[in-house]
mmCIF file of C-alpha atoms in Angstrom:
data_model
loop_
_atom_site.group_PDB
_atom_site.id
_atom_site.type_symbol
_atom_site.label_atom_id
_atom_site.label_comp_id
_atom_site.label_asym_id
_atom_site.label_seq_id
_atom_site.Cartn_x
_atom_site.Cartn_y
_atom_site.Cartn_z
ATOM 1 C CA MET A 1 0.492 0.403 -0.055
ATOM 2 C CA PRO A 2 1.233 3.527 -0.898
ATOM 3 C CA ASP A 3 0.454 5.084 2.271
ATOM 4 C CA ASP A 4 2.661 2.151 3.971
ATOM 5 C CA ALA A 5 5.369 2.473 1.814
ATOM 6 C CA ASP A 6 5.477 6.523 2.620
ATOM 7 C CA ALA A 7 4.805 5.366 6.773
ATOM 8 C CA VAL A 8 8.246 2.889 6.600
ATOM 9 C CA LEU A 9 10.174 5.461 4.846
ATOM 10 C CA ARG A 10 9.482 8.390 7.312
ATOM 11 C CA LEU A 11 10.101 6.262 9.921
ATOM 12 C CA ALA A 12 13.474 4.740 8.879
ATOM 13 C CA ALA A 13 14.564 8.225 8.024
ATOM 14 C CA ASP A 14 13.323 9.581 11.627
ATOM 15 C CA LEU A 15 15.427 6.825 13.480
ATOM 16 C CA VAL A 16 18.427 6.910 11.538
ATOM 17 C CA ALA A 17 18.564 10.991 12.123
ATOM 18 C CA ILE A 18 18.948 9.725 15.756
ATOM 19 C CA ASP A 19 22.426 8.806 16.924
ATOM 20 C CA SER A 20 22.114 5.451 18.782
ATOM 21 C CA ARG A 21 25.653 3.961 18.668
ATOM 22 C CA SER A 22 26.132 1.252 20.735
ATOM 23 C CA SER A 23 28.431 3.536 23.224
ATOM 24 C CA VAL A 24 25.679 5.834 23.631
ATOM 25 C CA SER A 25 21.915 5.824 25.427
ATOM 26 C CA ASN A 26 19.405 4.603 22.833
ATOM 27 C CA LEU A 27 16.334 6.182 24.763
ATOM 28 C CA ALA A 28 15.742 8.939 22.165
ATOM 29 C CA VAL A 29 15.378 6.117 19.441
ATOM 30 C CA ALA A 30 12.900 3.818 21.670
ATOM 31 C CA GLU A 31 10.611 6.732 22.616
ATOM 32 C CA ARG A 32 10.202 7.963 18.869
ATOM 33 C CA ILE A 33 9.238 4.148 18.386
ATOM 34 C CA GLU A 34 6.837 4.110 21.245
ATOM 35 C CA ALA A 35 5.335 7.269 19.802
ATOM 36 C CA GLU A 36 4.008 4.695 16.626
ATOM 37 C CA LEU A 37 2.647 2.097 18.584
ATOM 38 C CA LYS A 38 -0.958 3.935 20.100
ATOM 39 C CA GLY A 39 -2.792 0.926 21.533
ATOM 40 C CA PHE A 40 0.211 -1.609 22.123
ATOM 41 C CA ASP A 41 0.641 -2.617 25.692
ATOM 42 C CA ILE A 42 4.483 -1.737 26.123
ATOM 43 C CA ALA A 43 7.102 -3.056 28.711
ATOM 44 C CA ARG A 44 10.191 -1.165 28.634
ATOM 45 C CA VAL A 45 12.957 -3.317 29.838
ATOM 46 C CA ASP A 46 15.782 -0.890 31.140
ATOM 47 C CA TYR A 47 19.056 -1.714 32.289
ATOM 48 C CA VAL A 48 22.538 0.003 32.270
ATOM 49 C CA ASP A 49 25.136 -1.379 29.855
ATOM 50 C CA ALA A 50 28.939 -2.493 31.280
ATOM 51 C CA ASN A 51 30.039 1.419 30.698
ATOM 52 C CA GLY A 52 27.140 2.644 32.811
ATOM 53 C CA VAL A 53 25.308 4.082 30.083
ATOM 54 C CA ALA A 54 21.052 3.847 30.035
ATOM 55 C CA LYS A 55 19.604 1.650 27.671
ATOM 56 C CA ARG A 56 16.305 0.617 27.062
ATOM 57 C CA ALA A 57 14.738 -2.513 25.183
ATOM 58 C CA LEU A 58 10.864 -2.392 24.195
ATOM 59 C CA VAL A 59 8.153 -5.737 24.494
ATOM 60 C CA ALA A 60 5.183 -4.164 22.645
ATOM 61 C CA HIS A 61 2.290 -6.163 22.024
ATOM 62 C CA ARG A 62 -1.203 -5.900 21.045
ATOM 63 C CA GLY A 63 -4.000 -8.806 20.446
ATOM 64 C CA PRO A 64 -4.282 -12.234 21.482
ATOM 65 C CA ARG A 65 -1.272 -14.121 23.184
ATOM 66 C CA GLY A 66 0.687 -17.226 21.595
ATOM 67 C CA GLY A 67 1.546 -15.640 18.331
ATOM 68 C CA TYR A 68 4.899 -14.748 16.485
ATOM 69 C CA ALA A 69 6.733 -12.181 17.063
ATOM 70 C CA LEU A 70 9.061 -9.091 14.787
ATOM 71 C CA SER A 71 12.673 -8.541 16.099
ATOM 72 C CA GLY A 72 14.747 -5.761 15.674
ATOM 73 C CA HIS A 73 17.894 -3.833 17.086
ATOM 74 C CA MET A 74 18.129 -0.129 17.568
ATOM 75 C CA ASP A 75 21.623 0.161 18.215
ATOM 76 C CA THR A 76 24.295 0.488 15.267
ATOM 77 C CA VAL A 77 28.039 0.514 14.867
ATOM 78 C CA PRO A 78 30.180 3.420 15.097
ATOM 79 C CA GLU A 79 30.766 6.089 12.293
ATOM 80 C CA THR A 80 34.158 4.805 11.092
ATOM 81 C CA GLY A 81 34.968 5.931 7.671
ATOM 82 C CA TRP A 82 31.621 8.160 7.170
ATOM 83 C CA THR A 83 32.459 11.473 4.868
ATOM 84 C CA ASP A 84 29.018 12.045 4.495
ATOM 85 C CA PRO A 85 27.261 12.990 7.504
ATOM 86 C CA PRO A 86 25.877 9.704 9.097
ATOM 87 C CA TRP A 87 22.761 11.340 10.957
ATOM 88 C CA THR A 88 21.252 12.915 7.957
ATOM 89 C CA PRO A 89 19.184 10.449 5.931
ATOM 90 C CA ARG A 90 19.160 11.025 2.259
ATOM 91 C CA LEU A 91 16.916 9.332 -0.067
ATOM 92 C CA VAL A 92 18.668 9.380 -3.876
ATOM 93 C CA ASP A 93 16.790 7.444 -6.366
ATOM 94 C CA GLY A 94 15.068 5.757 -4.391
ATOM 95 C CA VAL A 95 17.591 4.540 -1.730
ATOM 96 C CA LEU A 96 17.640 5.610 1.921
ATOM 97 C CA HIS A 97 21.572 6.377 2.672
ATOM 98 C CA GLY A 98 22.325 7.061 6.526
ATOM 99 C CA LEU A 99 23.981 5.084 9.198
ATOM 100 C CA GLY A 100 21.933 2.320 10.440
ATOM 101 C CA SER A 101 19.793 2.386 7.330
ATOM 102 C CA VAL A 102 19.998 -1.069 6.748
ATOM 103 C CA ASP A 103 21.530 -2.354 9.888
ATOM 104 C CA MET A 104 18.544 -2.104 11.202
ATOM 105 C CA LYS A 105 16.767 0.688 11.696
ATOM 106 C CA GLY A 106 14.876 0.760 8.125
ATOM 107 C CA PRO A 107 13.719 -3.111 9.037
ATOM 108 C CA VAL A 108 12.583 -2.034 12.754
ATOM 109 C CA ALA A 109 10.269 0.676 10.805
ATOM 110 C CA ALA A 110 9.107 -2.160 8.596
ATOM 111 C CA CYS A 111 8.422 -4.246 11.497
ATOM 112 C CA VAL A 112 6.697 -1.291 13.401
ATOM 113 C CA ILE A 113 4.404 -0.251 10.249
ATOM 114 C CA ALA A 114 3.606 -3.840 9.671
ATOM 115 C CA ALA A 115 2.564 -4.798 13.456
ATOM 116 C CA ARG A 116 0.322 -1.568 14.015
ATOM 117 C CA GLY A 117 -1.327 -2.281 10.605
ATOM 118 C CA LEU A 118 -2.698 -5.833 11.520
ATOM 119 C CA PRO A 119 -6.396 -5.902 12.679
ATOM 120 C CA ASP A 120 -6.697 -6.240 16.693
ATOM 121 C CA ASN A 121 -7.326 -10.249 16.462
ATOM 122 C CA VAL A 122 -4.270 -11.013 15.050
ATOM 123 C CA PRO A 123 -1.316 -11.153 17.405
ATOM 124 C CA ALA A 124 0.922 -8.748 17.180
ATOM 125 C CA THR A 125 4.801 -8.618 18.699
ATOM 126 C CA LEU A 126 7.584 -6.687 18.983
ATOM 127 C CA LEU A 127 10.712 -7.575 20.660
ATOM 128 C CA LEU A 128 13.038 -4.136 19.894
ATOM 129 C CA THR A 129 16.546 -4.722 21.987
ATOM 130 C CA ALA A 130 19.592 -2.512 22.388
ATOM 131 C CA ASP A 131 23.310 -3.631 22.085
ATOM 132 C CA GLU A 132 23.022 -6.095 19.526
ATOM 133 C CA GLU A 133 26.057 -4.858 18.084
ATOM 134 C CA THR A 134 28.631 -5.412 20.965
ATOM 135 C CA SER A 135 26.963 -7.356 23.849
ATOM 136 C CA LYS A 136 23.819 -8.635 23.045
ATOM 137 C CA GLN A 137 22.653 -7.508 26.486
ATOM 138 C CA GLY A 138 19.438 -6.170 25.324
ATOM 139 C CA ALA A 139 18.281 -9.316 23.782
ATOM 140 C CA ARG A 140 19.163 -11.204 26.798
ATOM 141 C CA ALA A 141 17.243 -8.937 29.225
ATOM 142 C CA VAL A 142 14.417 -9.199 26.851
ATOM 143 C CA ALA A 143 14.344 -13.149 27.092
ATOM 144 C CA ALA A 144 14.961 -13.001 30.164
ATOM 145 C CA SER A 145 11.567 -10.448 31.051
ATOM 146 C CA ASP A 146 8.603 -11.471 32.453
ATOM 147 C CA ALA A 147 6.282 -9.481 29.611
ATOM 148 C CA ALA A 148 8.067 -11.742 26.841
ATOM 149 C CA ARG A 149 7.923 -14.701 28.645
ATOM 150 C CA ALA A 150 4.206 -14.342 29.404
ATOM 151 C CA LEU A 151 3.311 -14.121 25.408
ATOM 152 C CA GLY A 152 3.893 -17.756 25.012
ATOM 153 C CA LEU A 153 5.026 -16.847 21.654
ATOM 154 C CA LYS A 154 5.418 -19.482 18.593
ATOM 155 C CA GLY A 155 8.209 -18.256 16.986
ATOM 156 C CA ILE A 156 10.527 -15.063 16.226
ATOM 157 C CA ILE A 157 11.332 -13.260 13.038
ATOM 158 C CA VAL A 158 14.813 -11.220 13.994
ATOM 159 C CA ALA A 159 14.131 -9.051 10.762
ATOM 160 C CA GLU A 160 18.254 -8.721 10.049
ATOM 161 C CA PRO A 161 18.997 -7.654 6.359
ATOM 162 C CA THR A 162 18.479 -10.867 4.334
ATOM 163 C CA GLY A 163 17.071 -9.798 0.984
ATOM 164 C CA LEU A 164 13.880 -10.992 2.577
ATOM 165 C CA MET A 165 15.388 -14.809 1.886
ATOM 166 C CA PRO A 166 14.614 -16.836 5.412
ATOM 167 C CA VAL A 167 17.989 -17.467 6.978
ATOM 168 C CA ARG A 168 17.469 -20.851 9.247
ATOM 169 C CA GLY A 169 20.731 -20.597 11.152
ATOM 170 C CA HIS A 170 23.604 -18.423 11.585
ATOM 171 C CA ARG A 171 26.912 -18.898 13.644
ATOM 172 C CA SER A 172 27.464 -17.357 17.280
ATOM 173 C CA HIS A 173 31.075 -16.598 18.652
ATOM 174 C CA ILE A 174 33.073 -16.491 21.722
ATOM 175 C CA GLU A 175 35.172 -13.389 22.009
ATOM 176 C CA TYR A 176 38.980 -13.942 23.664
ATOM 177 C CA THR A 177 40.770 -11.387 25.352
ATOM 178 C CA ALA A 178 44.348 -12.347 26.272
ATOM 179 C CA VAL A 179 46.187 -9.487 28.105
ATOM 180 C CA ALA A 180 50.395 -9.771 28.914
ATOM 181 C CA THR A 181 51.898 -7.066 31.134
ATOM 182 C CA GLY A 182 55.132 -5.776 31.036
ATOM 183 C CA VAL A 183 56.986 -2.569 32.688
ATOM 184 C CA GLN A 184 57.234 0.770 30.879
ATOM 185 C CA ALA A 185 60.552 2.351 30.773
ATOM 186 C CA HIS A 186 62.371 4.235 28.263
ATOM 187 C CA SER A 187 63.274 1.530 26.163
ATOM 188 C CA SER A 188 66.865 2.765 25.995
ATOM 189 C CA THR A 189 67.667 1.945 29.549
ATOM 190 C CA GLY A 190 67.184 -1.970 29.720
ATOM 191 C CA GLN A 191 64.987 -1.318 32.600
ATOM 192 C CA GLY A 192 61.662 -2.118 31.327
ATOM 193 C CA VAL A 193 59.800 -5.265 30.291
ATOM 194 C CA ASN A 194 58.150 -5.480 27.060
ATOM 195 C CA ALA A 195 54.725 -7.061 27.246
ATOM 196 C CA ASN A 196 55.250 -8.091 23.595
ATOM 197 C CA TRP A 197 57.605 -10.694 24.320
ATOM 198 C CA ALA A 198 54.653 -12.665 26.427
ATOM 199 C CA LEU A 199 52.107 -12.150 24.032
ATOM 200 C CA ILE A 200 53.909 -13.429 20.964
ATOM 201 C CA PRO A 201 54.235 -17.144 22.094
ATOM 202 C CA PHE A 202 50.294 -16.878 22.476
ATOM 203 C CA LEU A 203 49.819 -15.808 19.082
ATOM 204 C CA VAL A 204 51.757 -18.203 17.737
ATOM 205 C CA GLU A 205 49.821 -20.613 19.188
ATOM 206 C CA VAL A 206 46.696 -19.132 18.294
ATOM 207 C CA LYS A 207 47.886 -18.931 14.799
ATOM 208 C CA ALA A 208 48.459 -22.601 14.309
ATOM 209 C CA LEU A 209 44.660 -22.613 15.649
ATOM 210 C CA PHE A 210 43.679 -20.061 12.783
ATOM 211 C CA GLU A 211 45.159 -22.281 10.334
ATOM 212 C CA ARG A 212 43.320 -25.518 11.563
ATOM 213 C CA LEU A 213 40.367 -24.213 11.553
ATOM 214 C CA ARG A 214 40.501 -23.290 7.746
ATOM 215 C CA HIS A 215 41.728 -26.552 6.552
ATOM 216 C CA ASP A 216 41.082 -29.436 9.119
ATOM 217 C CA PRO A 217 37.864 -31.467 7.965
ATOM 218 C CA ALA A 218 36.952 -31.577 11.444
ATOM 219 C CA PHE A 219 35.868 -27.823 12.255
ATOM 220 C CA ARG A 220 34.354 -27.423 8.684
ATOM 221 C CA ASP A 221 30.655 -27.089 8.122
ATOM 222 C CA GLU A 222 29.691 -27.249 4.815
ATOM 223 C CA ALA A 223 26.276 -26.069 5.309
ATOM 224 C CA TYR A 224 27.778 -22.247 5.625
ATOM 225 C CA ASP A 225 29.565 -19.836 3.258
ATOM 226 C CA PRO A 226 32.608 -20.030 3.894
ATOM 227 C CA PRO A 227 32.650 -23.439 5.426
ATOM 228 C CA PHE A 228 35.146 -22.453 8.111
ATOM 229 C CA SER A 229 34.736 -20.760 11.266
ATOM 230 C CA ASP A 230 35.967 -16.763 11.664
ATOM 231 C CA PHE A 231 38.890 -16.411 14.002
ATOM 232 C CA ASN A 232 39.776 -12.838 13.885
ATOM 233 C CA LEU A 233 42.764 -11.588 15.505
ATOM 234 C CA VAL A 234 43.230 -7.721 16.738
ATOM 235 C CA VAL A 235 46.547 -6.502 18.421
ATOM 236 C CA ASP A 236 46.481 -3.587 20.546
ATOM 237 C CA ASN A 237 49.467 -1.942 22.262
ATOM 238 C CA HIS A 238 47.428 0.480 23.811
ATOM 239 C CA GLY A 239 49.059 3.876 22.029
ATOM 240 C CA THR A 240 52.593 2.914 23.143
ATOM 241 C CA ALA A 241 55.441 4.977 21.636
ATOM 242 C CA VAL A 242 58.305 2.833 19.686
ATOM 243 C CA ASN A 243 60.732 4.294 22.150
ATOM 244 C CA VAL A 244 58.867 3.046 25.242
ATOM 245 C CA THR A 245 58.719 -0.542 26.475
ATOM 246 C CA VAL A 246 54.932 -1.911 26.582
ATOM 247 C CA ALA A 247 53.217 -2.279 29.864
ATOM 248 C CA LYS A 248 50.019 -3.813 28.250
ATOM 249 C CA ALA A 249 49.729 -5.753 25.109
ATOM 250 C CA THR A 250 46.094 -7.054 24.200
ATOM 251 C CA ALA A 251 45.221 -9.601 21.600
ATOM 252 C CA ARG A 252 41.302 -9.766 21.327
ATOM 253 C CA ILE A 253 40.124 -12.914 19.204
ATOM 254 C CA LYS A 254 36.231 -13.510 17.632
ATOM 255 C CA PHE A 255 35.870 -17.077 17.211
ATOM 256 C CA ARG A 256 32.324 -17.845 15.388
ATOM 257 C CA ARG A 257 31.567 -21.220 15.512
ATOM 258 C CA SER A 258 28.721 -23.427 14.143
ATOM 259 C CA ARG A 259 26.231 -25.452 15.847
ATOM 260 C CA ASN A 260 27.342 -28.631 14.192
ATOM 261 C CA VAL A 261 30.647 -28.528 14.920
ATOM 262 C CA ASP A 262 32.676 -29.651 18.298
ATOM 263 C CA THR A 263 35.024 -26.552 18.973
ATOM 264 C CA ALA A 264 35.862 -27.949 22.390
ATOM 265 C CA PRO A 265 39.129 -28.961 21.190
ATOM 266 C CA ILE A 266 39.846 -25.718 19.953
ATOM 267 C CA GLU A 267 38.450 -23.905 23.151
ATOM 268 C CA ALA A 268 40.669 -25.934 25.143
ATOM 269 C CA ALA A 269 43.716 -24.987 22.997
ATOM 270 C CA VAL A 270 43.436 -21.449 22.937
ATOM 271 C CA ARG A 271 43.204 -21.854 27.317
ATOM 272 C CA ASP A 272 45.958 -23.860 27.172
ATOM 273 C CA ALA A 273 48.159 -21.639 25.130
ATOM 274 C CA ALA A 274 47.462 -18.634 27.480
ATOM 275 C CA ALA A 275 48.430 -20.725 30.346
ATOM 276 C CA ARG A 276 51.953 -21.815 28.391
ATOM 277 C CA ALA A 277 52.424 -17.867 28.018
ATOM 278 C CA GLY A 278 51.668 -16.562 31.101
ATOM 279 C CA VAL A 279 48.929 -13.979 29.841
ATOM 280 C CA THR A 280 45.293 -13.313 31.381
ATOM 281 C CA LEU A 281 42.653 -14.889 29.447
ATOM 282 C CA THR A 282 38.856 -13.788 29.502
ATOM 283 C CA GLU A 283 35.994 -14.729 27.152
ATOM 284 C CA LYS A 284 32.630 -13.634 26.622
ATOM 285 C CA ARG A 285 30.383 -15.995 25.006
ATOM 286 C CA GLU A 286 27.118 -15.563 23.019
ATOM 287 C CA GLY A 287 24.424 -18.186 23.159
ATOM 288 C CA THR A 288 24.359 -21.231 21.567
ATOM 289 C CA PRO A 289 24.588 -21.059 17.396
ATOM 290 C CA PRO A 290 20.931 -20.852 16.460
ATOM 291 C CA GLU A 291 20.001 -23.225 13.672
ATOM 292 C CA LEU A 292 16.390 -24.385 12.836
ATOM 293 C CA PRO A 293 16.129 -28.013 10.634
ATOM 294 C CA LEU A 294 14.496 -27.419 7.587
ATOM 295 C CA ASP A 295 11.185 -29.020 7.949
ATOM 296 C CA HIS A 296 10.565 -26.925 10.953
ATOM 297 C CA PRO A 297 7.214 -25.238 11.000
ATOM 298 C CA LEU A 298 8.805 -21.624 11.178
ATOM 299 C CA VAL A 299 11.077 -22.782 8.320
ATOM 300 C CA ARG A 300 8.197 -23.933 6.105
ATOM 301 C CA LEU A 301 5.980 -20.886 6.795
ATOM 302 C CA ALA A 302 8.763 -18.430 5.893
ATOM 303 C CA VAL A 303 9.753 -20.627 2.738
ATOM 304 C CA ALA A 304 5.886 -20.705 1.979
ATOM 305 C CA GLU A 305 5.567 -16.674 2.488
ATOM 306 C CA THR A 306 8.366 -16.168 0.752
ATOM 307 C CA GLY A 307 9.137 -18.834 -2.253
ATOM 308 C CA ALA A 308 12.894 -18.670 -1.528
ATOM 309 C CA VAL A 309 14.919 -21.383 0.047
ATOM 310 C CA ALA A 310 15.985 -21.378 3.417
ATOM 311 C CA ARG A 311 19.783 -21.047 4.050
ATOM 312 C CA THR A 312 22.679 -20.516 6.670
ATOM 313 C CA ALA A 313 24.723 -17.409 7.348
ATOM 314 C CA PRO A 314 28.097 -16.984 9.075
ATOM 315 C CA TYR A 315 26.978 -13.628 10.800
ATOM 316 C CA GLY A 316 25.427 -13.564 14.064
ATOM 317 C CA THR A 317 22.195 -11.712 15.397
ATOM 318 C CA ASP A 318 19.845 -11.731 18.407
ATOM 319 C CA ALA A 319 18.424 -15.105 17.720
ATOM 320 C CA SER A 320 21.691 -16.446 19.432
ATOM 321 C CA GLU A 321 19.795 -15.080 22.820
ATOM 322 C CA LEU A 322 15.971 -14.702 21.698
ATOM 323 C CA GLN A 323 16.154 -18.666 20.820
ATOM 324 C CA ASP A 324 15.418 -19.034 24.908
ATOM 325 C CA LEU A 325 12.076 -17.623 23.941
ATOM 326 C CA ALA A 326 10.806 -18.968 20.884
ATOM 327 C CA PRO A 327 12.158 -20.554 17.822
ATOM 328 C CA CYS A 328 13.880 -18.049 15.496
ATOM 329 C CA ILE A 329 14.008 -17.293 11.831
ATOM 330 C CA VAL A 330 16.378 -14.023 10.132
ATOM 331 C CA LEU A 331 14.504 -12.756 7.268
ATOM 332 C CA GLY A 332 14.490 -8.817 6.801
ATOM 333 C CA PRO A 333 14.789 -6.304 3.917
ATOM 334 C CA GLY A 334 18.157 -5.021 2.627
ATOM 335 C CA THR A 335 21.150 -6.377 2.015
ATOM 336 C CA ILE A 336 24.245 -7.001 4.407
ATOM 337 C CA ALA A 337 26.610 -5.718 1.563
ATOM 338 C CA THR A 338 26.483 -2.286 2.680
ATOM 339 C CA ALA A 339 25.908 -2.656 6.687
ATOM 340 C CA HIS A 340 28.881 -1.850 8.830
ATOM 341 C CA THR A 341 30.501 0.610 5.825
ATOM 342 C CA PRO A 342 30.585 3.952 5.235
ATOM 343 C CA ARG A 343 28.206 3.334 2.296
ATOM 344 C CA GLU A 344 25.483 1.923 4.493
ATOM 345 C CA CYS A 345 21.868 2.034 2.696
ATOM 346 C CA VAL A 346 18.737 0.198 2.047
ATOM 347 C CA ALA A 347 16.110 0.513 -1.242
ATOM 348 C CA ALA A 348 13.353 2.273 -0.093
ATOM 349 C CA PRO A 349 11.078 -0.596 -2.565
ATOM 350 C CA ASP A 350 12.662 -3.400 -0.119
ATOM 351 C CA LEU A 351 11.242 -1.549 3.045
ATOM 352 C CA ALA A 352 7.979 -1.292 1.502
ATOM 353 C CA ALA A 353 8.061 -4.871 0.297
ATOM 354 C CA ALA A 354 8.922 -5.960 3.835
ATOM 355 C CA VAL A 355 5.392 -4.669 5.413
ATOM 356 C CA PRO A 356 3.233 -7.099 3.571
ATOM 357 C CA LEU A 357 5.288 -10.054 3.966
ATOM 358 C CA PHE A 358 5.576 -9.189 7.905
ATOM 359 C CA ARG A 359 1.649 -8.634 8.029
ATOM 360 C CA ARG A 360 1.533 -12.416 6.094
ATOM 361 C CA LEU A 361 3.732 -14.038 8.614
ATOM 362 C CA LEU A 362 2.069 -12.482 11.535
ATOM 363 C CA ALA A 363 -1.281 -13.507 10.841
ATOM 364 C CA THR A 364 -0.885 -16.887 10.121
ATOM 365 C CA ALA A 365 -1.198 -17.140 14.292
ATOM 366 C CA ALA A 366 -4.410 -15.751 14.136
ATOM 367 C CA GLY A 367 -7.278 -18.100 15.516
#
């Protein structure tokens, strides 16, 4: 409907215009969304993140219980690399540009417009989170909330950009942080201890694990593209100058794993390597990688409504946490290709096409 197309584009632009990087509060975005949900029962799931920043997730519902939910996140990645104003939405040749336009304020707008346009006898639920791009704390808070648990949901459509093709499963990650310590001094004096010399043996061992994950068939999952796990390394000397011995050296590793691969040997090897090198190792885990079988009712429904084959994806979403509430499938407008880039954008017709699809999916639960 033309009115839906205009409404979803206006709301998407309004949301893009509000800075909600994961490092700042998302309260303004949450309040803008609440203004669109007249007649919904809205539970505010408020929390403070690890840096003391106030955050808000929303559980919004109207109609009978026991239906499907649409879900999306309100936070964005940082504005790294942007030369155009990241929070100035721009519509050029039918394409909306701006930080968060596709990941995922445009899809969130489509969820909101779809849900509010349903008749009262159709269960309409929105699960809107924060911190998806960092800790998944918002999704965990929603999954644990009484408001969400009381709804008896049959399933959740996580509206991340998939080109409106159903994704039945994806990887989730473990983030390792290894810290070596030294003694800072002028490097010419011989009095310092460079933390890198302790970190390097750890890095040598984890480089071997990186190669093992790439080439050992035991750790490959051919249902995914690529079939090997991501094991991405970032090393930080925290701004130390070249004439100063390094007091702290940090290695961070994001290890994405599939549900059907036993990664216990890799996890044990990381811990053992840290112990041998004498570095301090901490880890943060997402939930179990979510993956539904092809014959699951939610997968069959998504395939029937889209006419597309269900697939898997190498990235992660809030489904890793929300699956504690109900089975999840990932399905939303736009493409991941421009997400997390300074060229982020989404086609307005893609947002408009998502609205009736989301309504059809939710309407199947009407009794």
